[in-house]
Coordinates of C-alpha atoms in Angstrom, one line a residue:
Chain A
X1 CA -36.7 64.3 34.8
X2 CA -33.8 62.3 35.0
X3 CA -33.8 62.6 39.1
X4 CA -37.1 60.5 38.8
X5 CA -36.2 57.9 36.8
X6 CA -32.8 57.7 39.0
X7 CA -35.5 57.8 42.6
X8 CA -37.8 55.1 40.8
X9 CA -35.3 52.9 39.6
X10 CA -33.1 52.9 43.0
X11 CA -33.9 50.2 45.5
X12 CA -35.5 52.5 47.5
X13 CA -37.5 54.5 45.5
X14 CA -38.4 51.1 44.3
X15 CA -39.7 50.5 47.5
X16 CA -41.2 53.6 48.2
X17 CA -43.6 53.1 45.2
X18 CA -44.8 49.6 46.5
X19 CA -45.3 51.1 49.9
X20 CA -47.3 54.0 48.7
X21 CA -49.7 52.2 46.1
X22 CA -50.0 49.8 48.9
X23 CA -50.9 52.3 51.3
X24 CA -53.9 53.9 48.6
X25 CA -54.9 50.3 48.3
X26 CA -55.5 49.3 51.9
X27 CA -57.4 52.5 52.3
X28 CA -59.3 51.3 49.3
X29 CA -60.1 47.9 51.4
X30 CA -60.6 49.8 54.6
X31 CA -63.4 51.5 52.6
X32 CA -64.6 48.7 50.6
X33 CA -65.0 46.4 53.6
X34 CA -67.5 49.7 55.8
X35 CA -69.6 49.2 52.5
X36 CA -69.8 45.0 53.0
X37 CA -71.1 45.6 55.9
X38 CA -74.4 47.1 55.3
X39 CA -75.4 44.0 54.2
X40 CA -75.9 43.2 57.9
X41 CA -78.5 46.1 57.7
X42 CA -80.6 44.2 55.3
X43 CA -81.3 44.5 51.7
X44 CA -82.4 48.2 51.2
X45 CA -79.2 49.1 53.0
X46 CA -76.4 47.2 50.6
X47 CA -78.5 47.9 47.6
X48 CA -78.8 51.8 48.1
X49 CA -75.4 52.4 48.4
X50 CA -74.6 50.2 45.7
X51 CA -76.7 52.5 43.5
X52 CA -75.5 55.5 44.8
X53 CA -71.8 54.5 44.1
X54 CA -72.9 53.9 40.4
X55 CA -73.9 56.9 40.6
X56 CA -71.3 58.8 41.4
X57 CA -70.7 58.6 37.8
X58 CA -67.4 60.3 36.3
X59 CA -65.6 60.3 40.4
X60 CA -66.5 56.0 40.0
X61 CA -64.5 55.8 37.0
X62 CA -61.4 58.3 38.8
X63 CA -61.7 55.5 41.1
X64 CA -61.5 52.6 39.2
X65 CA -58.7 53.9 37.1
X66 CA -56.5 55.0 39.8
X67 CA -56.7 51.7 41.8
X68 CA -56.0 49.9 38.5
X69 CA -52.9 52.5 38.1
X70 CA -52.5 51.4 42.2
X71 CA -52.6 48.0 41.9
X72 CA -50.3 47.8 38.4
X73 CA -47.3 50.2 39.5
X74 CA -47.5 47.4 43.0
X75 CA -47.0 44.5 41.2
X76 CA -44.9 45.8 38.7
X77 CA -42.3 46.9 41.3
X78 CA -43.0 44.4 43.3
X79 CA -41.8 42.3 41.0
X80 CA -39.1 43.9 39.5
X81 CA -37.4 44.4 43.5
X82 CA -38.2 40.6 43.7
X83 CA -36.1 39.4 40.6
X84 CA -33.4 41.8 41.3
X85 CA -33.7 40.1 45.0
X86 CA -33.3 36.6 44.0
X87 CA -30.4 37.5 41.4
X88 CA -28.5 38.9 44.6
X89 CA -27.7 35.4 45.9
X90 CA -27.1 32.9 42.8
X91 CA -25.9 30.4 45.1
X92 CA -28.0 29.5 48.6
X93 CA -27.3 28.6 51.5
X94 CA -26.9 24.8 52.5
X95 CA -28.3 25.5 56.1
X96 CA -30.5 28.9 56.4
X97 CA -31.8 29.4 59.9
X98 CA -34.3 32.7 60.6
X99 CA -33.9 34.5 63.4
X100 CA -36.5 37.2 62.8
X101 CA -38.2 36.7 60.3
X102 CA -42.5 36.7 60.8
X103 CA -44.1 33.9 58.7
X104 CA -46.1 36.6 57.0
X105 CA -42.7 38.6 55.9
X106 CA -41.8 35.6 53.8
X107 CA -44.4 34.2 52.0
X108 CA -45.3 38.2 50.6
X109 CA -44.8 37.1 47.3
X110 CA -47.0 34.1 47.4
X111 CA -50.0 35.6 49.1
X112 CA -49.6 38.4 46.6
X113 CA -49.8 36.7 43.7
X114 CA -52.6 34.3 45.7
X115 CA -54.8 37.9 45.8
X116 CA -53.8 38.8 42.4
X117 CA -55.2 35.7 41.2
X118 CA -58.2 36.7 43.6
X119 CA -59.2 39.7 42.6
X120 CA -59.2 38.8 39.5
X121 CA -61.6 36.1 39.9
X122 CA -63.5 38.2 42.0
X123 CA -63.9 41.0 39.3
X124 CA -65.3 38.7 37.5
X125 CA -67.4 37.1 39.7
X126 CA -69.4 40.3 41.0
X127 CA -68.5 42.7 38.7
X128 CA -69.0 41.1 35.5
X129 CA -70.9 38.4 36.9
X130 CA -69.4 36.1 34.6
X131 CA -69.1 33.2 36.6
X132 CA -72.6 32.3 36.4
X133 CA -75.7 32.6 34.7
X134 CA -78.1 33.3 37.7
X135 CA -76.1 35.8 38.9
X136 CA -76.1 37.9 35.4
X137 CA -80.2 37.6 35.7
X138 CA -79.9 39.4 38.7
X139 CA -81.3 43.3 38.6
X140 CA -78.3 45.7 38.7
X141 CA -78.7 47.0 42.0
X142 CA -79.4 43.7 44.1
X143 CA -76.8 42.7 45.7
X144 CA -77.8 41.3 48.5
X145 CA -79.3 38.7 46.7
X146 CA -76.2 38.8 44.7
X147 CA -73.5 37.9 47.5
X148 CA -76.4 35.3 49.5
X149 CA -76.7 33.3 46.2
X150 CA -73.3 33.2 46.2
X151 CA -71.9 32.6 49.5
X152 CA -74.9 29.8 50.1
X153 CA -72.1 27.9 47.8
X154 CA -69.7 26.5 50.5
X155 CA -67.1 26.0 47.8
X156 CA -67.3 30.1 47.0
X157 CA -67.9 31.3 50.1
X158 CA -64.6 29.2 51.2
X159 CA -62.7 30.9 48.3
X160 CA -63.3 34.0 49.9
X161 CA -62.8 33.5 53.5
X162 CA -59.3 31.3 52.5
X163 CA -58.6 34.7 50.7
X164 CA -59.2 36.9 53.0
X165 CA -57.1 35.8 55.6
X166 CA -54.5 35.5 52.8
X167 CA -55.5 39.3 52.2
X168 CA -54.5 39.7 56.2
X169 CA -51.2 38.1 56.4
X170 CA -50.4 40.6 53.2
X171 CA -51.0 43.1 55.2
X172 CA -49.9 41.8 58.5
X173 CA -46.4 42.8 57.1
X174 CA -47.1 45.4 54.5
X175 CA -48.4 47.6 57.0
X176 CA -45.6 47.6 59.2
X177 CA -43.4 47.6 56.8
X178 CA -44.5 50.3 54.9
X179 CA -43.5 53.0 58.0
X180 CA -40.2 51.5 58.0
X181 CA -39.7 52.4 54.1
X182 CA -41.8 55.7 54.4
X183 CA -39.0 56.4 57.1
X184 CA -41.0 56.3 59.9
X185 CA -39.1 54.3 63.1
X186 CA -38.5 55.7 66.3
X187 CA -38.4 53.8 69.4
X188 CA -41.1 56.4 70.6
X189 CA -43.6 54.6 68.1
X190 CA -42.1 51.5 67.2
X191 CA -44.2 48.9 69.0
X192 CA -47.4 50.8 67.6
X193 CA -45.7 50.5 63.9
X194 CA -45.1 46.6 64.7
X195 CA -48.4 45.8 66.0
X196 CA -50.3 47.9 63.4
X197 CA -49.8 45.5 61.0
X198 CA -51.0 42.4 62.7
X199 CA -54.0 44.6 64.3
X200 CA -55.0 45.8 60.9
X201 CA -54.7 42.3 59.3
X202 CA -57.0 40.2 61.6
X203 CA -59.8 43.1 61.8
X204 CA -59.7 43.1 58.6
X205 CA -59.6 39.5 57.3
X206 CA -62.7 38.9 60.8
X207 CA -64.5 41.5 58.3
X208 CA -65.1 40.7 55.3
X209 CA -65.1 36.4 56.3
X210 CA -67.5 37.4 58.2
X211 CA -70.2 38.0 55.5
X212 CA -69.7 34.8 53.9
X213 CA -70.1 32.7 57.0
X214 CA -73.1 34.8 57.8
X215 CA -74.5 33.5 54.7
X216 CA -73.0 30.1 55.0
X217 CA -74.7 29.9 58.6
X218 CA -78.0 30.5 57.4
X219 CA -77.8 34.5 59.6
X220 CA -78.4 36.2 56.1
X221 CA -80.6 34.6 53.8
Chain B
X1 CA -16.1 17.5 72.4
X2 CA -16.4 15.6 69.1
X3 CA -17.8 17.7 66.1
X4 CA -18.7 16.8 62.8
X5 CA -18.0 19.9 60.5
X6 CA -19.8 20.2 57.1
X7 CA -17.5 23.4 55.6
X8 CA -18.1 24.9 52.0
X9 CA -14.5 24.1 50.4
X10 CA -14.0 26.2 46.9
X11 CA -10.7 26.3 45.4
X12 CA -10.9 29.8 43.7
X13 CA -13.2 32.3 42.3
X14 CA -13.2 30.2 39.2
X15 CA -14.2 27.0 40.6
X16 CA -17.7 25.8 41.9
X17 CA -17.2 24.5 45.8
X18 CA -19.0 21.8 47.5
X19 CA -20.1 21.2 51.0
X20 CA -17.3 18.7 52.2
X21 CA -18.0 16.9 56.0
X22 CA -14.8 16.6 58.4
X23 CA -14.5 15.9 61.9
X24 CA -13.1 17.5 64.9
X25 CA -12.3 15.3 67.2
X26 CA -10.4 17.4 70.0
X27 CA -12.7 20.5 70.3
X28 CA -11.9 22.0 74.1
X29 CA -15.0 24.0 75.2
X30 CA -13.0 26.9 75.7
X31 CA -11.6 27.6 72.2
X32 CA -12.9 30.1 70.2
X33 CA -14.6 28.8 67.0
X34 CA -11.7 30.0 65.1
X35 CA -9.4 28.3 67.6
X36 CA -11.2 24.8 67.0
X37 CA -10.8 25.8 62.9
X38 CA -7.2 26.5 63.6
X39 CA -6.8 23.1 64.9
X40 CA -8.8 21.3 62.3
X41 CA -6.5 23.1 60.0
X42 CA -3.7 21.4 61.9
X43 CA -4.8 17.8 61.3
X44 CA -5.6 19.0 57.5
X45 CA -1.7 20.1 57.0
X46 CA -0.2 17.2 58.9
X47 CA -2.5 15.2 56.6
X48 CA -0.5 17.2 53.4
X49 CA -4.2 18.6 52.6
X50 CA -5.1 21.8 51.8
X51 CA -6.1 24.2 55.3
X52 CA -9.9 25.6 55.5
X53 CA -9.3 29.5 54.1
X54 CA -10.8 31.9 56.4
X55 CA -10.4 35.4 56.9
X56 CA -9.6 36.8 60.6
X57 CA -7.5 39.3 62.1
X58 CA -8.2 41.1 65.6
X59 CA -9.9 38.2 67.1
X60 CA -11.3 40.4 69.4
X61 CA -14.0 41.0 67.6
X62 CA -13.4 44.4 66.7
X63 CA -11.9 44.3 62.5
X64 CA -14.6 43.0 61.2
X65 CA -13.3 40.2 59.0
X66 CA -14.1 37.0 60.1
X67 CA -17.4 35.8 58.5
X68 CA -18.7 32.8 58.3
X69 CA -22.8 31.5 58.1
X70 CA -22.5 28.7 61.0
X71 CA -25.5 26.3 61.2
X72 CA -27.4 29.0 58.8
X73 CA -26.5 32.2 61.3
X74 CA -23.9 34.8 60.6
X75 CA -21.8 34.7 63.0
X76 CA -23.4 32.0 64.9
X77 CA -25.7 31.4 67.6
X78 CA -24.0 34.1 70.0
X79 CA -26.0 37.4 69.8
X80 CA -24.4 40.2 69.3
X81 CA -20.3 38.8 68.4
X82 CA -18.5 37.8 65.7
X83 CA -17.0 34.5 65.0
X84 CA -14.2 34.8 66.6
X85 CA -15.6 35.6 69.9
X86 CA -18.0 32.7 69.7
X87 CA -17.1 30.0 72.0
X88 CA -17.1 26.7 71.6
X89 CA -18.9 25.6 74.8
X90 CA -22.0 27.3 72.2
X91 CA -22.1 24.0 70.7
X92 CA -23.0 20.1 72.1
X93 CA -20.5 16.9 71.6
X94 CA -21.6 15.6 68.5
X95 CA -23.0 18.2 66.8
X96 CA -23.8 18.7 62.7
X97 CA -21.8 22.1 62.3
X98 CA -22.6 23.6 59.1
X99 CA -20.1 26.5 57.8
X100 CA -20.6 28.4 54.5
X101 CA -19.1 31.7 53.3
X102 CA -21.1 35.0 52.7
X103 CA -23.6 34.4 50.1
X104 CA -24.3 37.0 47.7
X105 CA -23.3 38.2 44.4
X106 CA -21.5 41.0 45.3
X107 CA -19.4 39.3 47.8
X108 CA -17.8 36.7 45.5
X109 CA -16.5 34.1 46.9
X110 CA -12.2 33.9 46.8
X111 CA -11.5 31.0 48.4
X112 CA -13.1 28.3 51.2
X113 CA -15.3 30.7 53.4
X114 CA -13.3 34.2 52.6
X115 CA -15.4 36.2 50.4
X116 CA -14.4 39.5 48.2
X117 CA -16.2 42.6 50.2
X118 CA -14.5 45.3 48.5
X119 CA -18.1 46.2 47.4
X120 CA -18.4 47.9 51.0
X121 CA -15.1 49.9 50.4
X122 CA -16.9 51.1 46.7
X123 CA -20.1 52.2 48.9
X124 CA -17.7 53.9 51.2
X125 CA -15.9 55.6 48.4
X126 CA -19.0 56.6 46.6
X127 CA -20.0 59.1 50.0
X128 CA -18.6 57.8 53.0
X129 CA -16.8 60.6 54.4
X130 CA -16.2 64.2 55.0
X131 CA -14.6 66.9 52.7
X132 CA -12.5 69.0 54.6
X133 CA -9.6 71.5 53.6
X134 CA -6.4 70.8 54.9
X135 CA -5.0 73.7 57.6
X136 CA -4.5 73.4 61.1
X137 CA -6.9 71.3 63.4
X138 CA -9.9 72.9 64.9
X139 CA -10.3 74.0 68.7
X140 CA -12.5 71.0 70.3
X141 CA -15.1 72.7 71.0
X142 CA -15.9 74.8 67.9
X143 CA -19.0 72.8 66.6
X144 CA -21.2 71.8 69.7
X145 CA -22.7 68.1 69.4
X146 CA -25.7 67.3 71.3
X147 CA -24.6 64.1 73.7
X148 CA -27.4 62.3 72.5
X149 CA -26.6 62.7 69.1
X150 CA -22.9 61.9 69.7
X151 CA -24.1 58.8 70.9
X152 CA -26.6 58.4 68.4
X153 CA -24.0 58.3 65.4
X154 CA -21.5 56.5 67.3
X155 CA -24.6 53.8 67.4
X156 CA -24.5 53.5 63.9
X157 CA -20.3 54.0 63.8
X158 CA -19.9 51.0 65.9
X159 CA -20.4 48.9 62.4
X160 CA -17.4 46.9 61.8
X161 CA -18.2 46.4 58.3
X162 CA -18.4 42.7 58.4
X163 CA -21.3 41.7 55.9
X164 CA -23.4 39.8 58.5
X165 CA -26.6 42.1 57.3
X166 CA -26.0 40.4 53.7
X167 CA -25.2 37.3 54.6
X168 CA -28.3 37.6 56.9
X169 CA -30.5 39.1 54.3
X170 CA -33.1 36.7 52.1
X171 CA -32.1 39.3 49.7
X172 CA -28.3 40.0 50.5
X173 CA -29.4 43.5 51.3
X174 CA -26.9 46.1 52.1
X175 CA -29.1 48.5 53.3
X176 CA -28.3 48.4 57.4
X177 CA -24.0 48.4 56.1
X178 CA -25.0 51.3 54.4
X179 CA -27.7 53.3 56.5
X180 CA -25.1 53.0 59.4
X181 CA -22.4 54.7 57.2
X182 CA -24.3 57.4 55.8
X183 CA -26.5 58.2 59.5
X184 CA -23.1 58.2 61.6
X185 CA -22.0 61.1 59.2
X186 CA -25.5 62.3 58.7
X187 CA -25.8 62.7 62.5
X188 CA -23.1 64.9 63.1
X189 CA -22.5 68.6 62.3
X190 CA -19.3 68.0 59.8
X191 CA -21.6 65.8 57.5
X192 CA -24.0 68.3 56.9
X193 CA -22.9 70.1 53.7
X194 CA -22.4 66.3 52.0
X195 CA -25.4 64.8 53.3
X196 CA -27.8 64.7 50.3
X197 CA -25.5 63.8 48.2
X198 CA -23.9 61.1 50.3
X199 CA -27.1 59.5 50.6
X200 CA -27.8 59.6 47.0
X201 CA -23.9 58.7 46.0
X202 CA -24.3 55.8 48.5
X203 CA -27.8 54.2 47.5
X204 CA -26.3 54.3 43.9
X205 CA -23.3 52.7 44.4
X206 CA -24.9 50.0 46.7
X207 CA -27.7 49.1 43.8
X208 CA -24.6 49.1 41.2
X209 CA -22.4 46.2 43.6
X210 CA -25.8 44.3 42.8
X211 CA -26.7 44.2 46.8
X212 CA -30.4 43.0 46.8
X213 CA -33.6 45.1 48.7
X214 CA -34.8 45.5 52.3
X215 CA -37.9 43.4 52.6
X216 CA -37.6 44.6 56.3
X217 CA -38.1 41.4 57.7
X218 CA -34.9 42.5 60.1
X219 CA -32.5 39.7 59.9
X220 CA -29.8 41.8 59.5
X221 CA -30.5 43.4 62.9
X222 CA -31.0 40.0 64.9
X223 CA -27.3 38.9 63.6
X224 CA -25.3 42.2 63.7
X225 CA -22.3 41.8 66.0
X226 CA -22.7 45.1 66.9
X227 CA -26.1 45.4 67.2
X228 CA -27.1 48.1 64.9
X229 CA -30.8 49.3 64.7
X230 CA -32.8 49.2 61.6
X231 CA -34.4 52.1 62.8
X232 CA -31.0 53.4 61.1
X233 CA -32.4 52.2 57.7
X234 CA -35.7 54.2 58.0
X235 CA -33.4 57.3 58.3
X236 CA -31.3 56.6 55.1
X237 CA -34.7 56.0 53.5
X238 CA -35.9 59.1 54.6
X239 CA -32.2 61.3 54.0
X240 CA -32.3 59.2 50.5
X241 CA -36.2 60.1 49.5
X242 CA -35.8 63.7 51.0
X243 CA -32.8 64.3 49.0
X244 CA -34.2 62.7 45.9
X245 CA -37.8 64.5 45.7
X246 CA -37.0 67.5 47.6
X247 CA -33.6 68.8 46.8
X248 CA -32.1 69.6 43.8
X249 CA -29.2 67.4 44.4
X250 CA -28.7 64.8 41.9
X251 CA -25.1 63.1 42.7
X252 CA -21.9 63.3 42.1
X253 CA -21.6 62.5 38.5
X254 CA -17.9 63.1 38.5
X255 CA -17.2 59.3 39.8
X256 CA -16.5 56.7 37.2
X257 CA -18.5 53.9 37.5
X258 CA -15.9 51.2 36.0

């Protein structure tokens, strides 16, 4: 096993791993955020499928242990790749200028730990229901009445719309980027690759705010 | 033109340098930037101080040693040239010039703004080349390249070996250096037999020098003199990941790493 120890600790098998796990992950979100939005179809939608993804039992818990496997082996390399990163130039430079650069490219490591800090409060907010008391009276499977007494806090339903378009300028340049590490550039497809990114981010980040200022607004009640 | 030059001055590799502000006041639009450092230089010796050290050779922009971070670009606001075929008419009377070395830890700085690149000749070492046995040449036309992947590797051969993608780099990257040198080989018929293990030889040696990782943000592409593509780095990513996962090649192991 030595050549996988030798990929994994290279820079770009380093890479390839936060690329990968990142890819599972947005298609985790892609899917999480089709299931938000039955809550538009009123509470017998939402609440079904809720039930029926507790249901699926032993496949919920293959889930939930492969995006926690996901989301470790991302930050953990992520990490690492950043540390060895910064230890590359001790000394910086009096005068840096960007030519390139997107805004999105350089603040990766902030608005990753930002959802990081997110999720975790957002585990604990729906699926513990920790953060307060009215929500752990709720029945199991209502959740519509879950996310309206929620988001009918502006402070909360804020939280989440700041985070979610934190979640899309993640993604704005993980997307991309991810093709380029996978190996994927050719100037056949290389606009698509660029714009993928950006596309993916916005629809993404429109999504799931758009729950919480449904409920905010009064639409969902 | 007047300029007022802010230029990193550091004795030896020993010493820590400082930013330290002269001025040039006889800058002709015409010069070269290393024309108006050669007269700053001037004034510096009549003056019985020490010159500015920078490297520089061809000054045609062809060798590939002059490098120096001006105003936070390698190379300087000109796309697509070196320093010493930036011009001085580039620049406004009375302008804040700001000139630093390399920065990275595998380029250590020697002296002034000349840094230590030997770390690119290691990378080389480690897989930049063919093997062939010696006997007498081949007829030209024995192997037949595609023209449009002669053109190809002589798109990534153009590199001068410079550093501007490290100096560029948020993370002093060496990955467009060394995706150029392993894709102009890996393009071409002769670099066949070597190319897994080039690509795996290379990527080792250029984590070893302590270059940083792509974040593919592209700087290195925007400042290259010769304009490389990055699209050259998603091939070494996907010669280095191929040979890695689906070869049986591990590397030479023959190499001492000293």
């Amino acid at each position: 096993m030595g050549w996988l120890r030798q990929t994994t600790d290279s820079s770009i098998g380093g890479k390839l791993i936060v690329a990968v796990t990142g890819l599972a992950m947005v298609g985790f979100v892609v899917a999480h955020l089709s299931g938000n939005l039955l809550v538009f179809g009123g509470p017998q939608a939402v609440n079904s499928y809720a039930e029926g993804l507790r249901k699926l039992g032993a496949l919920l818990w293959v889930a939930r242990i492969g995006l926690l496997v996901m989301a470790t082996l991302h930050i953990v390399f992520a990490i690492k790749l950043n540390l060895a990163n910064r230890a590359a130039r001790p000394q910086a430079y009096a005068v840096k200028t960007y030519r390139r650069a997107s805004f999105a490219s350089r603040s990766m490591l902030l608005t990753g730990l930002a959802l990081l800090g997110y999720i975790l409060f957002h585990l604990a907010h729906f699926t513990f229901r920790a953060t307060s008391p009215e929500l752990a009276a709720l029945g199991e499977y209502d959740v519509y009445q879950m996310i309206v007494l929620s988001f009918q806090q502006p402070l909360i339903a804020g939280l989440y719309i700041v985070s979610m378009f934190l979640l899309g300028l993640h993604l704005s340049h993980g997307v991309s980027s991810l093709f380029q590490t996978l190996g994927f550039n050719h100037p056949k497809y290389r606009n698509l690759v660029g714009s993928i990114g950006p596309f993916l981010g916005v629809l993404l980040a429109l999504g799931f705010s758009s729950i919480p200022a449904a409920v905010l607004f009064g639409l969902l009640k | 033109m007047k300029l007022k030059l802010h230029v990193w001055r550091q004795k030896d590799r020993q010493s820590t340098g400082r930013m330290v502000a002269y001025d040039a006041p006889n800058v002709n639009p015409e010069m070269s930037f290393l024309e108006m450092l050669d007269v700053v230089n001037e004034d510096l010796t009549g003056k019985g101080e020490d010159p500015i050290a920078f490297d520089h050779d061809c000054r045609e922009g062809i060798c590939g040693s002059c490098s120096m971070v001006i105003n936070g670009v390698p190379h300087g606001p000109s796309k697509g040239t070196t320093v010493c075929q930036l011009h001085m008419r580039h620049f406004t009377d009375g302008q804040d010039v700001h000139i630093e070395p390399w920065r990275a830890k595998a380029f250590p700085v020697l002296q002034d703004l000349v840094v230590d690149r030997s770390a690119f000749d290691r990378i080389i070492q480690a897989g930049g080349f063919i093997s062939v046995n010696s006997g007498s040449a081949q007829d030209a036309n024995n192997l037949p390249v595609a023209k449009a992947d002669a053109d190809h590797s002589m798109d990534a051969a153009a590199c001068i070996g410079c550093g501007a993608c490290v100096a560029a780099c948020k993370n002093s990257a060496a990955m467009l250096f060394a995706a150029a040198k392993i894709s102009h080989l890996g393009l071409l018929p002769q670099g066949q037999p070597e190319r897994r293990r080039r690509a795996i030889n290379m990527v080792k040696q250029m984590d070893l020098e302590g270059f940083g990782n792509c974040s593919n943000q592209y700087e290195c592409e925007a400042v290259c003199p010769k304009e490389i593509s990055v699209g050259f780095i998603a091939r070494m990513n996907r010669d280095y990941l191929s040979s890695s996962i689906f070869s049986k090649e591990t590397g030479s192991t023959s190499k001492s790493e000293d």
